[in-house]
XYZ file of C-alpha atoms in Angstrom:
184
model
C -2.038 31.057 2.020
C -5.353 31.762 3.980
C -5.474 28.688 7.276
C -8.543 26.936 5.838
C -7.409 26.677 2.215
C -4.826 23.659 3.432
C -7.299 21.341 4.969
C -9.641 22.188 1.836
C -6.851 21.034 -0.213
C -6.218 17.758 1.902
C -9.821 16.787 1.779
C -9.611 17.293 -2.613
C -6.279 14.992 -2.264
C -7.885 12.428 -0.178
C -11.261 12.417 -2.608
C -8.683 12.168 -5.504
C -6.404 9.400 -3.163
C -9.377 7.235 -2.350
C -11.696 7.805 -5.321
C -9.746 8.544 -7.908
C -6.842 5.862 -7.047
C -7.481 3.679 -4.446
C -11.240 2.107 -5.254
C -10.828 1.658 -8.987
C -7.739 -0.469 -8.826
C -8.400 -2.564 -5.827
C -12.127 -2.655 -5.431
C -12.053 -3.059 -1.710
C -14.790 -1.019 0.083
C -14.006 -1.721 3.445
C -10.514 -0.082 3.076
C -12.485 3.265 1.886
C -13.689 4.400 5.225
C -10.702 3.545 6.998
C -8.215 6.383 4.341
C -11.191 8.491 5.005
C -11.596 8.878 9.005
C -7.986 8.040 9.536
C -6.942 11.339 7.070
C -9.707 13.222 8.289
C -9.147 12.275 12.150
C -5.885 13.223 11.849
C -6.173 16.430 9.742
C -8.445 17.540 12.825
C -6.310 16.722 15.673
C -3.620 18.421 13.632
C -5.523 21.463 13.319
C -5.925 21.837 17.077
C -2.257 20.842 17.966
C -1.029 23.656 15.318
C -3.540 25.968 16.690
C -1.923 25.419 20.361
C 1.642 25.657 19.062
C 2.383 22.317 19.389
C 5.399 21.111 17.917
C 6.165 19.144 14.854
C 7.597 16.381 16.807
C 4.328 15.775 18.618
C 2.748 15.490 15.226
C 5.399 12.927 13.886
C 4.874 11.151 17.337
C 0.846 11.160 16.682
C 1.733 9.782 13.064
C 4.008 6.827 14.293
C 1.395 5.964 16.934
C -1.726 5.668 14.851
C 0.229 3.736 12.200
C 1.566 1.414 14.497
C -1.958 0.687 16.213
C -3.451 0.384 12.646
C -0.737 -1.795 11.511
C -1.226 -4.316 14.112
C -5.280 -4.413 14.090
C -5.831 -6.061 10.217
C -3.793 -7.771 7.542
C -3.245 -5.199 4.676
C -1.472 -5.554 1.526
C 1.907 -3.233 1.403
C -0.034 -1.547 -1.816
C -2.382 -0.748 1.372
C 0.001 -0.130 3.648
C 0.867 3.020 1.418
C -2.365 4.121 1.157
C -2.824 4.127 4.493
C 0.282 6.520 5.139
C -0.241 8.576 2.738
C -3.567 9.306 3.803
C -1.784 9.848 7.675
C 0.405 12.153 5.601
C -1.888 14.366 3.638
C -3.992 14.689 6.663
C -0.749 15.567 8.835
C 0.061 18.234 5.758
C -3.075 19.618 6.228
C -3.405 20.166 9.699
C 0.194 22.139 9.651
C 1.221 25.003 8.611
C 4.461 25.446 7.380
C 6.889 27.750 5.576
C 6.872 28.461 2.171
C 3.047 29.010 1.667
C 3.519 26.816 -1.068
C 5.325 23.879 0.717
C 2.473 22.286 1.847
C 0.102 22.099 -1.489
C 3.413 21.105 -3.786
C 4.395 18.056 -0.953
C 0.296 17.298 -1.250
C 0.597 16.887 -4.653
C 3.722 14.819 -4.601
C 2.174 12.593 -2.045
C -0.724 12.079 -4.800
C 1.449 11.678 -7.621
C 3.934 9.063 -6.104
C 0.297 7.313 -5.002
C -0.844 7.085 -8.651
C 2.488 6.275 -10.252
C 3.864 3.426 -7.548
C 0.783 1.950 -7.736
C -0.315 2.137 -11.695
C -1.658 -0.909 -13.238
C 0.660 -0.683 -16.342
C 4.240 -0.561 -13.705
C 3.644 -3.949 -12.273
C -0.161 -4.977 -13.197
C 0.942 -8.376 -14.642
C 2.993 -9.712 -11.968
C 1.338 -11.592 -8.850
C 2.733 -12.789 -5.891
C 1.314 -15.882 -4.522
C 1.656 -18.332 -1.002
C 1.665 -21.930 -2.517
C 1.439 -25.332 -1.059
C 3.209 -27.910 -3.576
C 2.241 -31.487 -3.073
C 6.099 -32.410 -3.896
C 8.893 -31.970 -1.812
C 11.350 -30.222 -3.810
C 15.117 -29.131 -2.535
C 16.428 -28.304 -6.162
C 15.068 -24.496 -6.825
C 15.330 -24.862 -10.610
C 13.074 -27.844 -10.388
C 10.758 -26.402 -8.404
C 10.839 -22.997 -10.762
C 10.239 -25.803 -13.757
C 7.119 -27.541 -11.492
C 5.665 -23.836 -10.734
C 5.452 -22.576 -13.954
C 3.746 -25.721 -15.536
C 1.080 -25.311 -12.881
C 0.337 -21.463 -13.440
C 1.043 -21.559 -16.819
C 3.557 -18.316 -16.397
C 6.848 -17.083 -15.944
C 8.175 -17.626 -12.350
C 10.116 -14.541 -11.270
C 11.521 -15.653 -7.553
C 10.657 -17.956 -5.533
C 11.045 -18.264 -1.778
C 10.638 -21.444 -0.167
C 9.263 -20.945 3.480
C 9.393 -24.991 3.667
C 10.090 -28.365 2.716
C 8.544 -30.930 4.388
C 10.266 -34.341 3.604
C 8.066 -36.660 5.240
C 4.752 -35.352 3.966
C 6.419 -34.555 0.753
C 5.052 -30.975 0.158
C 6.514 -27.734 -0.026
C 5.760 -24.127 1.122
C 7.048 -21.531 -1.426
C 6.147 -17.407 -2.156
C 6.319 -17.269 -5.658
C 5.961 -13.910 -7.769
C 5.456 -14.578 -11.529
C 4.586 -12.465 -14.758
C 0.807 -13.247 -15.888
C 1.049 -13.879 -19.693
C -0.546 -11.215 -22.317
C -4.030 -12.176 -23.273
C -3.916 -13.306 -26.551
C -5.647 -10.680 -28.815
């Protein structure tokens, strides 16, 4: 496969990745620029280190460094978090060259496909996960799964108490629950 058909390719699965996935389920602009420069930085500096001869493990170390230093900088969602990998990895994919020809287009398109299936509306649209301060103490769990679903009107699916404060009488709890079906 001709050298600049690959990074071609990365910039259509990125367009597709940020476009086509990312903005249309979770509406946040700000994250849009980040896949963008982040897969395109990265697809550059790859470029030049597999022009040089570098080796692969200098392009896995490049990857671990500018997800760790992204990772720290901003609060992201782990739906995010995945995003923002697999726009490292597409870019990494494109800078490379590898053996089969084909190798790198078929692992592009896995990357894309895992992107739009993990993070599909109809695998896990209705549940929510939620950080909740409860204005009871509670230290029986099936209570406070009976309390929880009166107040979001749903079906509590775990619960994880981060606190119980007996003296202010309020407890901290992560709760994931099942939105109900709109009623047609």
């Amino acid at each position: 496969m001709p050298r600049p058909i690959l990074p071609l390719l990365d910039l259509v699965a990125i367009c597709l990745v940020v476009f086509g996935l990312y903005l249309p389920r979770h509406r946040r602009g700000d994250m849009v620029v980040a896949y963008l420069v982040i897969n395109v930085g990265v697809l550059s500096v790859a470029q030049v280190l597999d022009s040089r001869g570098a080796t692969a493990g200098l392009g896995l170390g490049l990857f671990g460094l500018l997800s760790i230093i992204r990772l720290r900088s901003s609060d992201i969602e782990h739906q995010e978090v995945a995003y923002y990998f697999g726009s490292l990895a597409l870019g990494l994919l494109g800078g490379l060259s590898a053996s089969p020809e084909w190798l790198v287009p078929v692992l592009m398109a896995a990357l894309v496909a895992a992107l739009f299936v993990g993070d599909h509306p109809r695998l896990f649209g209705r549940y929510r996960t939620q950080l909740m301060h409860v204005d009871a103490a509670f230290t029986d769990e099936a209570a406070l799964v009976s309390h929880l679903e009166g107040l979001l009107g749903a079906k509590v699916a775990r619960v994880h108490v981060r606190r119980v404060d007996l003296v202010e009488d309020t407890t901290t709890v992560e709760v994931r629950f099942l939105v109900p079906q709109p009623v047609a």
